[in-house]
Amino acid sequence: GGNAYIMVGPMSETMSKSKSEGSVPRVAWLQRTAIPENEVAASDDADADPEAPLLGRRNPREEEQRHMRQQARRRCVPKWPLGSSNSAKERECYAPLTDMPSNDPSRGPHFRYEVNDMMRMVYEGNGVRKIARYREKKLVRSGWMSTKIWGTTYLASGYCWVQILMLWLGSGVVAVLVYGILHQVNDKTIASLQTGLRISDTLRTLAAFILGFYLEKTINIWWTLRHDTLQQLMNIVDNMCLRMAIYFPGNSYEDRHARETIMRYGILSLALLFKDAREVDVWSREEAEKAGALNLTDLMEERLLTTREAALLEGMPAKSQMCWVWISSLFTKWCLDGRLPDPLGNQNTMLAYSEQARNAISTILAQLNMQFPLNYSHLIVFFSKLYMIILSVEAGVTFGSSLHHTNYADVISKCFILTIAPILYQGLLEIKEHISNPFRDDITDYSFKMFHARLQNECSAFFKCAMDPPYTTAEDPEPAVLPPQFIERQVNTAMYDFDAR
């Protein structure tokens, strides 16, 4: 039972040659070595082809110009008038470079990024805007009064004020009825009626308790969704791209194709996750089309998806998970082609990454599809609404009785509670509904454009740093690269009778 090793696949001619024989290096290094003419032609043809799965190609001069444009676009001058140029410079708004949209018209993400003194806002197009970050320090001091904040909260909802108006109208009707009835009773009865009607106090305590617990569980799910499962998915994309930056650090078409394809598939998986998640809360085909859950054209315009890939995904359920099948299969091909060092180890690692990413996607979709039991949700909504209605009735009784026996302290108190309580209770119910699926197009939902920009900017930075690490010199411009290997399969010689001859 000895062991023999069999090499799978033909030996590459490139690997058999040495640099001392004057062979061309496997890759042409950015800013160090010119790209061979045949590679330039092949790359240009691929970039011109809309089916080419590349996210773009730039030379070093274009990279420098793009950096300068990004530095200019990352700043946004405030809209308020400033006294001097020095003051304008000091108060210039700022946003992280990682969040910046693409300056390349041929690839995304494309969006408008607005920065003001209160928040950073992403305008994704088609009237959709998302809050990227708000200034919490200013919010807790004077910013809570800002119209920029009010316009993004429940207070900007028409339903908020319509419901308050309906409660006030109901209270007015009750007040008229009470006023008419109390003509036939004495002042002592009226006084006792004003101070004795306190049904809402008990109901308020009960409704606040069950609603608080209900909202707390939803916020915990939302927090876990963002910082555990969704972040795990994005971390996997970053980790895979970091490996690709080390394994394929060259500027040749093959290296750029390899690393950018993995980055593209990772971001595509996130984009399709948003579409899969939006399908959860659509109830008609019209809603699905409006939410963009069925249309892949936007991903093709952003060069995240080719026409052939879109055709392969047509009619496929759980599209976001299919991207990881493509990634796993592509790594298997590269291992068999001898393009990766330690192919078996890399194969196992990349398959583990793909499994973890698929699990994260599946967990996210399971959390979105799993709701609280209907009878539990209905009970909480019922008691919250009942509390508001009883408040309206109590306020009406107080208003009507006050016309006979003036007690303005109770009237002022009831007016305040009747206005504030519906905002609080209905606002909490609305918040719970909004954060139950944060992949939609509400202003406080997750912004895919922002996630796209962050992932692409981070991964592109990995690729750039790997091309020109600080230890390289003019004499030795090439970064360290492990030599690619073919798969070695271990065969147990006990399976064969070598002495049969």
Short mmCIF file of C-alpha atoms in Angstrom, two decimals:
data_model
loop_
_atom_site.label_atom_id
_atom_site.label_comp_id
_atom_site.label_asym_id
_atom_site.label_seq_id
_atom_site.Cartn_x
_atom_site.Cartn_y
_atom_site.Cartn_z
CA GLY A 1 0.00 0.00 0.00
CA GLY A 2 2.41 2.75 -1.06
CA ASN A 3 1.21 6.05 -2.53
CA ALA A 4 1.82 7.36 -6.03
CA TYR A 5 1.03 10.87 -7.35
CA ILE A 6 -0.39 11.53 -10.78
CA MET A 7 -0.24 15.03 -12.33
CA VAL A 8 -3.51 15.96 -14.01
CA GLY A 9 -3.38 18.13 -17.17
CA PRO A 10 -0.59 19.07 -19.58
CA MET A 11 2.33 21.18 -18.40
CA SER A 12 2.09 24.80 -19.42
CA GLU A 13 4.73 26.10 -21.81
CA THR A 14 4.92 29.32 -19.84
CA MET A 15 5.76 27.46 -16.65
CA SER A 16 8.47 25.43 -18.39
CA LYS A 17 10.36 28.51 -19.52
CA SER A 18 12.54 30.60 -17.26
CA LYS A 19 13.06 34.31 -17.20
CA SER A 20 16.72 33.78 -17.98
CA GLU A 21 15.73 32.49 -21.42
CA GLY A 22 14.06 35.80 -22.16
CA SER A 23 10.48 34.63 -21.94
CA VAL A 24 7.73 37.19 -21.49
CA PRO A 25 6.47 37.33 -17.87
CA ARG A 26 3.05 35.84 -17.19
CA VAL A 27 1.66 39.29 -16.41
CA ALA A 28 2.53 42.85 -17.34
CA TRP A 29 2.76 44.97 -14.20
CA LEU A 30 0.89 48.22 -13.81
CA GLN A 31 3.09 51.33 -14.02
CA ARG A 32 6.16 49.15 -14.49
CA THR A 33 5.99 47.19 -17.72
CA ALA A 34 4.14 47.96 -20.92
CA ILE A 35 1.37 45.60 -21.91
CA PRO A 36 2.13 43.53 -25.04
CA GLU A 37 0.30 44.77 -28.14
CA ASN A 38 -1.62 41.53 -28.60
CA GLU A 39 -2.97 41.78 -25.05
CA VAL A 40 -3.95 45.43 -25.59
CA ALA A 41 -5.90 44.51 -28.68
CA ALA A 42 -7.62 41.62 -26.96
CA SER A 43 -8.49 43.78 -23.98
CA ASP A 44 -9.86 46.61 -26.12
CA ASP A 45 -12.02 44.16 -28.06
CA ALA A 46 -13.34 42.72 -24.80
CA ASP A 47 -14.16 46.13 -23.40
CA ALA A 48 -16.04 47.04 -26.57
CA ASP A 49 -18.06 43.85 -26.38
CA PRO A 50 -21.16 44.33 -24.17
CA GLU A 51 -21.02 40.65 -23.32
CA ALA A 52 -17.50 40.88 -21.91
CA PRO A 53 -17.66 40.25 -18.14
CA LEU A 54 -15.22 43.05 -17.34
CA LEU A 55 -15.98 46.07 -15.23
CA GLY A 56 -13.67 48.30 -17.24
CA ARG A 57 -10.01 48.89 -17.98
CA ARG A 58 -7.85 51.90 -17.20
CA ASN A 59 -4.24 52.80 -17.71
CA PRO A 60 -2.23 54.54 -14.96
CA ARG A 61 -2.95 58.02 -16.35
CA GLU A 62 -6.69 57.32 -16.33
CA GLU A 63 -6.41 56.06 -12.75
CA GLU A 64 -4.80 59.34 -11.69
CA GLN A 65 -7.46 61.40 -13.47
CA ARG A 66 -10.24 59.30 -11.93
CA HIS A 67 -8.73 59.84 -8.47
CA MET A 68 -8.74 63.60 -9.01
CA ARG A 69 -12.38 63.52 -10.13
CA GLN A 70 -13.33 61.46 -7.10
CA GLN A 71 -11.63 63.93 -4.80
CA ALA A 72 -13.69 66.67 -6.40
CA ARG A 73 -16.99 64.75 -6.29
CA ARG A 74 -16.60 63.58 -2.72
CA ARG A 75 -17.17 67.14 -1.52
CA CYS A 76 -20.42 69.05 -1.56
CA VAL A 77 -20.60 72.76 -0.73
CA PRO A 78 -23.46 73.53 1.73
CA LYS A 79 -26.51 75.35 0.43
CA TRP A 80 -26.40 78.10 3.06
CA PRO A 81 -24.62 81.41 2.24
CA LEU A 82 -21.14 81.75 3.65
CA GLY A 83 -19.32 84.93 4.58
CA SER A 84 -15.89 84.29 3.12
CA SER A 85 -13.85 81.83 1.12
CA ASN A 86 -11.99 80.69 4.25
CA SER A 87 -15.30 80.05 5.99
CA ALA A 88 -16.52 78.08 2.98
CA LYS A 89 -13.43 75.94 3.03
CA GLU A 90 -13.76 75.22 6.73
CA ARG A 91 -17.46 74.31 6.46
CA GLU A 92 -17.11 72.25 3.30
CA CYS A 93 -19.13 69.02 3.54
CA TYR A 94 -17.27 65.74 3.33
CA ALA A 95 -18.06 62.10 2.61
CA PRO A 96 -15.87 58.96 2.66
CA LEU A 97 -14.18 58.07 -0.59
CA THR A 98 -15.44 54.50 -0.16
CA ASP A 99 -19.02 55.71 -0.66
CA MET A 100 -18.40 57.54 -3.93
CA PRO A 101 -20.25 56.46 -7.11
CA SER A 102 -18.40 55.41 -10.23
CA ASN A 103 -17.04 58.07 -12.57
CA ASP A 104 -16.94 55.60 -15.45
CA PRO A 105 -20.09 55.93 -17.61
CA SER A 106 -19.62 52.34 -18.83
CA ARG A 107 -20.02 50.74 -15.39
CA GLY A 108 -21.87 51.39 -12.17
CA PRO A 109 -22.79 52.20 -9.59
CA HIS A 110 -24.39 55.40 -10.88
CA PHE A 111 -26.24 57.58 -8.39
CA ARG A 112 -26.28 61.11 -7.04
CA TYR A 113 -24.72 61.58 -3.63
CA GLU A 114 -25.82 64.67 -1.71
CA VAL A 115 -24.09 65.77 1.46
CA ASN A 116 -25.39 68.53 3.71
CA ASP A 117 -24.85 69.61 7.31
CA MET A 118 -27.41 67.07 8.60
CA MET A 119 -27.15 63.90 6.50
CA ARG A 120 -25.70 62.09 3.50
CA MET A 121 -28.38 61.18 1.01
CA VAL A 122 -28.25 58.71 -1.89
CA TYR A 123 -30.50 59.43 -4.88
CA GLU A 124 -30.78 56.07 -6.65
CA GLY A 125 -33.00 57.25 -9.51
CA ASN A 126 -36.70 56.86 -10.32
CA GLY A 127 -37.55 59.05 -7.33
CA VAL A 128 -35.89 56.68 -4.84
CA ARG A 129 -33.70 58.23 -2.16
CA LYS A 130 -32.02 56.62 0.84
CA ILE A 131 -30.32 57.98 3.94
CA ALA A 132 -26.70 56.83 3.98
CA ARG A 133 -25.92 58.41 7.35
CA TYR A 134 -27.32 61.17 9.56
CA ARG A 135 -25.45 63.40 11.98
CA GLU A 136 -26.51 62.01 15.33
CA LYS A 137 -24.70 64.59 17.45
CA LYS A 138 -26.59 67.41 15.79
CA LEU A 139 -29.86 65.46 15.85
CA VAL A 140 -29.90 65.11 19.66
CA ARG A 141 -29.26 68.83 20.11
CA SER A 142 -30.95 71.13 17.61
CA GLY A 143 -31.25 68.96 14.51
CA TRP A 144 -34.50 67.35 15.62
CA MET A 145 -36.25 70.57 14.61
CA SER A 146 -34.70 70.59 11.12
CA THR A 147 -37.07 70.23 8.18
CA LYS A 148 -34.49 67.92 6.60
CA ILE A 149 -35.14 65.46 9.42
CA TRP A 150 -38.91 65.92 9.66
CA GLY A 151 -39.28 65.20 5.97
CA THR A 152 -37.80 61.72 6.41
CA THR A 153 -39.79 60.63 9.48
CA TYR A 154 -43.31 59.39 10.19
CA LEU A 155 -44.34 63.00 10.80
CA ALA A 156 -44.10 63.56 7.03
CA SER A 157 -46.66 60.81 6.44
CA GLY A 158 -50.08 61.97 5.33
CA TYR A 159 -51.70 59.10 7.21
CA CYS A 160 -50.25 60.44 10.48
CA TRP A 161 -52.22 63.67 10.28
CA VAL A 162 -55.31 62.14 8.67
CA GLN A 163 -55.62 59.74 11.60
CA ILE A 164 -55.23 62.57 14.12
CA LEU A 165 -57.87 64.57 12.23
CA MET A 166 -60.28 61.62 12.31
CA LEU A 167 -59.74 61.20 16.05
CA TRP A 168 -60.41 64.89 16.60
CA LEU A 169 -63.58 64.71 14.51
CA GLY A 170 -64.74 61.70 16.54
CA SER A 171 -63.97 63.61 19.71
CA GLY A 172 -66.01 66.56 18.44
CA VAL A 173 -69.02 64.36 17.75
CA VAL A 174 -68.83 62.87 21.25
CA ALA A 175 -68.49 66.38 22.73
CA VAL A 176 -71.69 67.55 21.00
CA LEU A 177 -73.60 64.49 22.23
CA VAL A 178 -72.33 64.88 25.80
CA TYR A 179 -73.16 68.58 25.82
CA GLY A 180 -76.74 67.83 24.79
CA ILE A 181 -77.20 65.04 27.33
CA LEU A 182 -75.75 66.96 30.27
CA HIS A 183 -78.50 69.61 30.11
CA GLN A 184 -80.60 67.31 32.29
CA VAL A 185 -78.05 66.54 35.05
CA ASN A 186 -76.70 68.55 37.96
CA ASP A 187 -73.24 70.09 38.37
CA LYS A 188 -72.07 67.36 40.74
CA THR A 189 -72.64 64.69 38.08
CA ILE A 190 -70.76 66.77 35.54
CA ALA A 191 -67.77 67.24 37.86
CA SER A 192 -67.60 63.53 38.64
CA LEU A 193 -67.83 62.68 34.95
CA GLN A 194 -64.86 64.92 34.17
CA THR A 195 -62.59 63.33 36.78
CA GLY A 196 -63.88 59.76 36.78
CA LEU A 197 -63.43 58.75 33.13
CA ARG A 198 -59.92 57.21 33.13
CA ILE A 199 -60.29 54.01 31.07
CA SER A 200 -57.35 54.94 28.82
CA ASP A 201 -54.87 54.96 31.74
CA THR A 202 -55.12 51.19 32.26
CA LEU A 203 -55.21 50.44 28.55
CA ARG A 204 -52.20 52.70 27.90
CA THR A 205 -50.03 50.63 30.26
CA LEU A 206 -51.08 47.36 28.64
CA ALA A 207 -50.69 48.62 25.06
CA ALA A 208 -47.29 50.20 25.79
CA PHE A 209 -45.97 46.96 27.28
CA ILE A 210 -46.96 44.61 24.47
CA LEU A 211 -46.06 47.13 21.75
CA GLY A 212 -42.63 47.75 23.28
CA PHE A 213 -41.86 44.03 23.39
CA TYR A 214 -43.16 43.62 19.83
CA LEU A 215 -40.94 46.41 18.53
CA GLU A 216 -37.90 45.28 20.50
CA LYS A 217 -37.97 41.82 18.90
CA THR A 218 -38.27 43.36 15.43
CA ILE A 219 -35.33 45.72 16.03
CA ASN A 220 -33.20 42.82 17.27
CA ILE A 221 -33.99 40.90 14.07
CA TRP A 222 -33.21 43.99 11.97
CA TRP A 223 -29.89 44.53 13.77
CA THR A 224 -28.89 40.89 13.36
CA LEU A 225 -29.90 41.00 9.70
CA ARG A 226 -27.57 43.92 8.98
CA HIS A 227 -24.57 43.23 11.20
CA ASP A 228 -24.47 39.44 11.10
CA THR A 229 -25.88 37.84 7.97
CA LEU A 230 -25.72 40.72 5.46
CA GLN A 231 -22.30 41.86 6.66
CA GLN A 232 -21.10 38.26 6.53
CA LEU A 233 -22.07 38.13 2.87
CA MET A 234 -20.19 41.36 2.08
CA ASN A 235 -17.17 40.21 4.10
CA ILE A 236 -17.00 37.05 2.01
CA VAL A 237 -17.01 39.09 -1.20
CA ASP A 238 -14.18 41.25 0.18
CA ASN A 239 -12.19 38.23 1.33
CA MET A 240 -12.48 36.48 -2.02
CA CYS A 241 -11.41 39.63 -3.85
CA LEU A 242 -8.43 40.01 -1.53
CA ARG A 243 -7.32 36.51 -2.52
CA MET A 244 -7.87 37.32 -6.17
CA ALA A 245 -5.72 40.45 -5.80
CA ILE A 246 -2.84 38.29 -4.54
CA TYR A 247 -3.27 35.42 -7.01
CA PHE A 248 -3.89 37.60 -10.09
CA PRO A 249 -2.02 40.91 -9.52
CA GLY A 250 -1.16 41.57 -13.16
CA ASN A 251 -2.55 44.00 -15.70
CA SER A 252 -3.00 41.41 -18.41
CA TYR A 253 -6.46 40.67 -19.77
CA GLU A 254 -6.48 37.25 -18.12
CA ASP A 255 -5.67 38.57 -14.66
CA ARG A 256 -8.11 41.46 -14.87
CA HIS A 257 -10.80 39.15 -16.21
CA ALA A 258 -10.29 36.71 -13.32
CA ARG A 259 -10.33 39.11 -10.40
CA GLU A 260 -13.02 41.44 -11.76
CA THR A 261 -15.32 38.54 -12.62
CA ILE A 262 -15.24 37.33 -9.02
CA MET A 263 -15.90 40.87 -7.78
CA ARG A 264 -18.73 41.26 -10.29
CA TYR A 265 -20.38 37.98 -9.31
CA GLY A 266 -20.13 38.86 -5.61
CA ILE A 267 -21.77 42.27 -6.11
CA LEU A 268 -24.31 40.71 -8.47
CA SER A 269 -25.29 38.27 -5.72
CA LEU A 270 -25.99 41.21 -3.41
CA ALA A 271 -28.00 42.99 -6.12
CA LEU A 272 -30.12 39.91 -6.76
CA LEU A 273 -30.62 39.49 -3.01
CA PHE A 274 -32.32 42.91 -2.99
CA LYS A 275 -34.62 41.77 -5.79
CA ASP A 276 -35.38 38.44 -4.09
CA ALA A 277 -36.14 40.29 -0.83
CA ARG A 278 -38.48 42.75 -2.55
CA GLU A 279 -40.48 39.86 -4.00
CA VAL A 280 -41.44 38.91 -0.44
CA ASP A 281 -43.67 41.97 -0.03
CA VAL A 282 -45.27 42.38 -3.45
CA TRP A 283 -48.87 41.27 -3.96
CA SER A 284 -49.34 41.75 -7.70
CA ARG A 285 -47.26 41.66 -10.84
CA GLU A 286 -47.66 45.42 -11.16
CA GLU A 287 -46.12 45.91 -7.72
CA ALA A 288 -43.32 43.49 -8.57
CA GLU A 289 -42.46 45.39 -11.74
CA LYS A 290 -42.61 48.71 -9.93
CA ALA A 291 -40.26 47.38 -7.25
CA GLY A 292 -37.85 46.12 -9.92
CA ALA A 293 -38.06 42.58 -8.60
CA LEU A 294 -38.61 40.99 -12.03
CA ASN A 295 -36.48 43.17 -14.28
CA LEU A 296 -32.73 42.58 -14.68
CA THR A 297 -32.18 45.42 -17.16
CA ASP A 298 -30.80 47.75 -14.50
CA LEU A 299 -28.10 45.21 -13.62
CA MET A 300 -27.15 44.88 -17.27
CA GLU A 301 -26.88 48.67 -17.55
CA GLU A 302 -24.56 48.69 -14.54
CA ARG A 303 -22.47 45.96 -16.25
CA LEU A 304 -23.06 43.53 -13.42
CA LEU A 305 -24.80 41.09 -15.73
CA THR A 306 -24.37 40.04 -19.36
CA THR A 307 -27.20 39.17 -21.72
CA ARG A 308 -26.30 35.48 -21.64
CA GLU A 309 -26.15 35.42 -17.84
CA ALA A 310 -29.51 37.19 -17.66
CA ALA A 311 -30.98 34.51 -19.95
CA LEU A 312 -29.58 31.78 -17.67
CA LEU A 313 -31.24 33.40 -14.65
CA GLU A 314 -34.59 33.86 -16.38
CA GLY A 315 -37.31 32.06 -14.43
CA MET A 316 -34.81 30.86 -11.82
CA PRO A 317 -35.90 31.02 -8.15
CA ALA A 318 -33.48 32.40 -5.54
CA LYS A 319 -31.32 34.06 -8.19
CA SER A 320 -28.98 35.55 -5.61
CA GLN A 321 -27.80 32.07 -4.57
CA MET A 322 -27.09 30.98 -8.15
CA CYS A 323 -24.16 33.40 -8.39
CA TRP A 324 -22.28 31.34 -5.83
CA VAL A 325 -22.74 28.24 -7.95
CA TRP A 326 -21.07 30.16 -10.79
CA ILE A 327 -18.22 31.28 -8.50
CA SER A 328 -17.65 27.73 -7.22
CA SER A 329 -17.68 26.32 -10.74
CA LEU A 330 -15.30 29.02 -11.99
CA PHE A 331 -12.80 28.29 -9.22
CA THR A 332 -13.05 24.58 -10.02
CA LYS A 333 -12.21 25.36 -13.66
CA TRP A 334 -9.22 27.48 -12.65
CA CYS A 335 -7.96 24.72 -10.38
CA LEU A 336 -8.18 22.18 -13.19
CA ASP A 337 -6.55 24.62 -15.61
CA GLY A 338 -3.59 25.10 -13.28
CA ARG A 339 -4.16 28.83 -12.71
CA LEU A 340 -4.07 28.82 -8.88
CA PRO A 341 -1.43 27.92 -6.31
CA ASP A 342 -2.36 25.05 -4.00
CA PRO A 343 -5.43 24.25 -6.11
CA LEU A 344 -6.93 21.69 -3.74
CA GLY A 345 -6.56 23.99 -0.74
CA ASN A 346 -7.97 26.93 -2.66
CA GLN A 347 -10.82 24.83 -3.96
CA ASN A 348 -11.82 23.82 -0.44
CA THR A 349 -11.49 27.40 0.83
CA MET A 350 -13.53 28.90 -1.98
CA LEU A 351 -16.22 26.24 -1.67
CA ALA A 352 -16.42 27.02 2.05
CA TYR A 353 -16.76 30.74 1.21
CA SER A 354 -19.52 29.97 -1.28
CA GLU A 355 -21.38 27.80 1.20
CA GLN A 356 -21.18 30.49 3.89
CA ALA A 357 -22.43 33.14 1.46
CA ARG A 358 -25.30 30.95 0.30
CA ASN A 359 -26.20 30.22 3.92
CA ALA A 360 -26.19 33.94 4.72
CA ILE A 361 -28.51 34.67 1.78
CA SER A 362 -30.83 31.83 2.73
CA THR A 363 -30.93 33.03 6.35
CA ILE A 364 -31.78 36.59 5.28
CA LEU A 365 -34.63 35.42 3.05
CA ALA A 366 -35.90 33.12 5.82
CA GLN A 367 -35.93 36.03 8.29
CA LEU A 368 -37.85 38.20 5.83
CA ASN A 369 -40.39 35.49 5.05
CA MET A 370 -40.95 34.57 8.70
CA GLN A 371 -43.45 36.95 10.30
CA PHE A 372 -44.89 37.11 13.79
CA PRO A 373 -48.08 35.03 14.10
CA LEU A 374 -51.08 36.86 12.68
CA ASN A 375 -53.12 36.61 15.89
CA TYR A 376 -50.21 38.12 17.86
CA SER A 377 -49.75 41.02 15.44
CA HIS A 378 -53.50 41.61 15.26
CA LEU A 379 -53.78 41.70 19.05
CA ILE A 380 -51.08 44.37 19.33
CA VAL A 381 -52.55 46.50 16.54
CA PHE A 382 -56.05 46.06 17.99
CA PHE A 383 -55.10 47.29 21.47
CA SER A 384 -53.06 50.19 20.05
CA LYS A 385 -55.97 51.35 17.90
CA LEU A 386 -58.45 50.78 20.72
CA TYR A 387 -56.36 52.97 23.00
CA MET A 388 -56.45 55.80 20.44
CA ILE A 389 -60.23 55.48 20.03
CA ILE A 390 -60.83 55.52 23.79
CA LEU A 391 -58.62 58.59 24.04
CA SER A 392 -60.84 60.28 21.46
CA VAL A 393 -64.00 59.33 23.37
CA GLU A 394 -62.58 60.52 26.71
CA ALA A 395 -61.47 63.80 25.14
CA GLY A 396 -64.96 64.29 23.69
CA VAL A 397 -66.58 63.69 27.08
CA THR A 398 -64.18 66.16 28.70
CA PHE A 399 -64.81 68.80 26.01
CA GLY A 400 -68.61 68.43 26.21
CA SER A 401 -68.77 68.50 30.01
CA SER A 402 -66.42 71.51 30.17
CA LEU A 403 -69.02 73.61 28.36
CA HIS A 404 -71.22 73.19 31.46
CA HIS A 405 -68.60 73.12 34.17
CA THR A 406 -65.37 74.84 33.19
CA ASN A 407 -62.30 72.71 33.84
CA TYR A 408 -59.72 73.95 31.37
CA ALA A 409 -56.85 71.99 32.92
CA ASP A 410 -58.42 68.68 31.83
CA VAL A 411 -59.25 70.11 28.42
CA ILE A 412 -55.66 71.16 27.75
CA SER A 413 -54.36 67.80 28.98
CA LYS A 414 -56.77 65.85 26.76
CA CYS A 415 -55.92 68.00 23.71
CA PHE A 416 -52.22 67.29 24.20
CA ILE A 417 -52.64 63.54 24.73
CA LEU A 418 -55.07 63.18 21.81
CA THR A 419 -52.47 64.70 19.47
CA ILE A 420 -49.27 63.11 20.81
CA ALA A 421 -50.41 59.56 21.63
CA PRO A 422 -51.51 58.65 18.06
CA ILE A 423 -48.19 59.91 16.70
CA LEU A 424 -46.26 57.76 19.17
CA TYR A 425 -48.29 54.56 18.93
CA GLN A 426 -48.97 54.65 15.21
CA GLY A 427 -45.40 55.76 14.58
CA LEU A 428 -44.06 52.70 16.41
CA LEU A 429 -46.35 50.43 14.40
CA GLU A 430 -45.15 52.06 11.18
CA ILE A 431 -41.49 51.72 12.19
CA LYS A 432 -42.02 48.04 12.90
CA GLU A 433 -43.54 47.52 9.46
CA HIS A 434 -40.77 49.45 7.70
CA ILE A 435 -37.81 47.67 9.30
CA SER A 436 -39.38 44.23 8.90
CA ASN A 437 -38.04 44.29 5.30
CA PRO A 438 -35.27 46.89 4.90
CA PHE A 439 -34.53 45.89 1.27
CA ARG A 440 -37.36 47.98 -0.18
CA ASP A 441 -37.39 51.60 -1.37
CA ASP A 442 -38.34 53.47 1.80
CA ILE A 443 -36.03 56.34 2.68
CA THR A 444 -34.64 54.52 5.74
CA ASP A 445 -34.11 51.18 3.95
CA TYR A 446 -30.75 49.78 2.90
CA SER A 447 -29.25 51.37 -0.19
CA PHE A 448 -27.93 48.82 -2.67
CA LYS A 449 -26.22 51.60 -4.60
CA MET A 450 -24.24 52.47 -1.49
CA PHE A 451 -23.35 48.82 -0.78
CA HIS A 452 -22.36 48.43 -4.43
CA ALA A 453 -20.09 51.48 -4.25
CA ARG A 454 -18.45 50.35 -1.01
CA LEU A 455 -17.77 46.83 -2.18
CA GLN A 456 -16.49 47.90 -5.58
CA ASN A 457 -14.29 50.67 -4.19
CA GLU A 458 -12.83 48.40 -1.52
CA CYS A 459 -12.15 45.51 -3.90
CA SER A 460 -10.72 47.80 -6.58
CA ALA A 461 -8.38 49.21 -3.93
CA PHE A 462 -7.27 45.64 -3.12
CA PHE A 463 -6.47 45.05 -6.78
CA LYS A 464 -4.55 48.30 -7.12
CA CYS A 465 -2.48 47.75 -3.97
CA ALA A 466 -1.60 44.21 -5.02
CA MET A 467 -0.32 45.46 -8.40
CA ASP A 468 2.22 47.81 -6.86
CA PRO A 469 3.08 46.91 -3.24
CA PRO A 470 5.57 49.16 -1.40
CA TYR A 471 8.41 46.63 -1.43
CA THR A 472 8.75 46.67 -5.23
CA THR A 473 11.58 48.62 -6.81
CA ALA A 474 12.57 49.74 -10.30
CA GLU A 475 14.99 46.79 -10.48
CA ASP A 476 12.42 44.29 -9.19
CA PRO A 477 8.98 45.72 -10.07
CA GLU A 478 6.99 42.51 -9.81
CA PRO A 479 4.98 41.74 -6.66
CA ALA A 480 5.29 38.33 -5.09
CA VAL A 481 3.10 35.72 -6.74
CA LEU A 482 2.94 32.06 -5.86
CA PRO A 483 3.42 29.92 -8.98
CA PRO A 484 0.23 28.32 -10.27
CA GLN A 485 0.01 24.56 -9.93
CA PHE A 486 -1.96 21.68 -11.35
CA ILE A 487 -4.04 19.43 -9.14
CA GLU A 488 -2.23 16.43 -7.72
CA ARG A 489 -4.48 13.49 -7.05
CA GLN A 490 -3.41 10.93 -4.55
CA VAL A 491 -3.91 7.33 -5.70
CA ASN A 492 -3.69 4.34 -3.38
CA THR A 493 -1.43 1.82 -5.12
CA ALA A 494 -3.14 -1.02 -3.27
CA MET A 495 -5.95 -0.60 -5.79
CA TYR A 496 -3.70 -1.80 -8.56
CA ASP A 497 -1.64 -4.98 -8.98
CA PHE A 498 1.65 -3.64 -10.34
CA ASP A 499 3.26 -7.10 -10.10
CA ALA A 500 0.72 -8.73 -12.41
CA ARG A 501 3.12 -8.39 -15.29
#
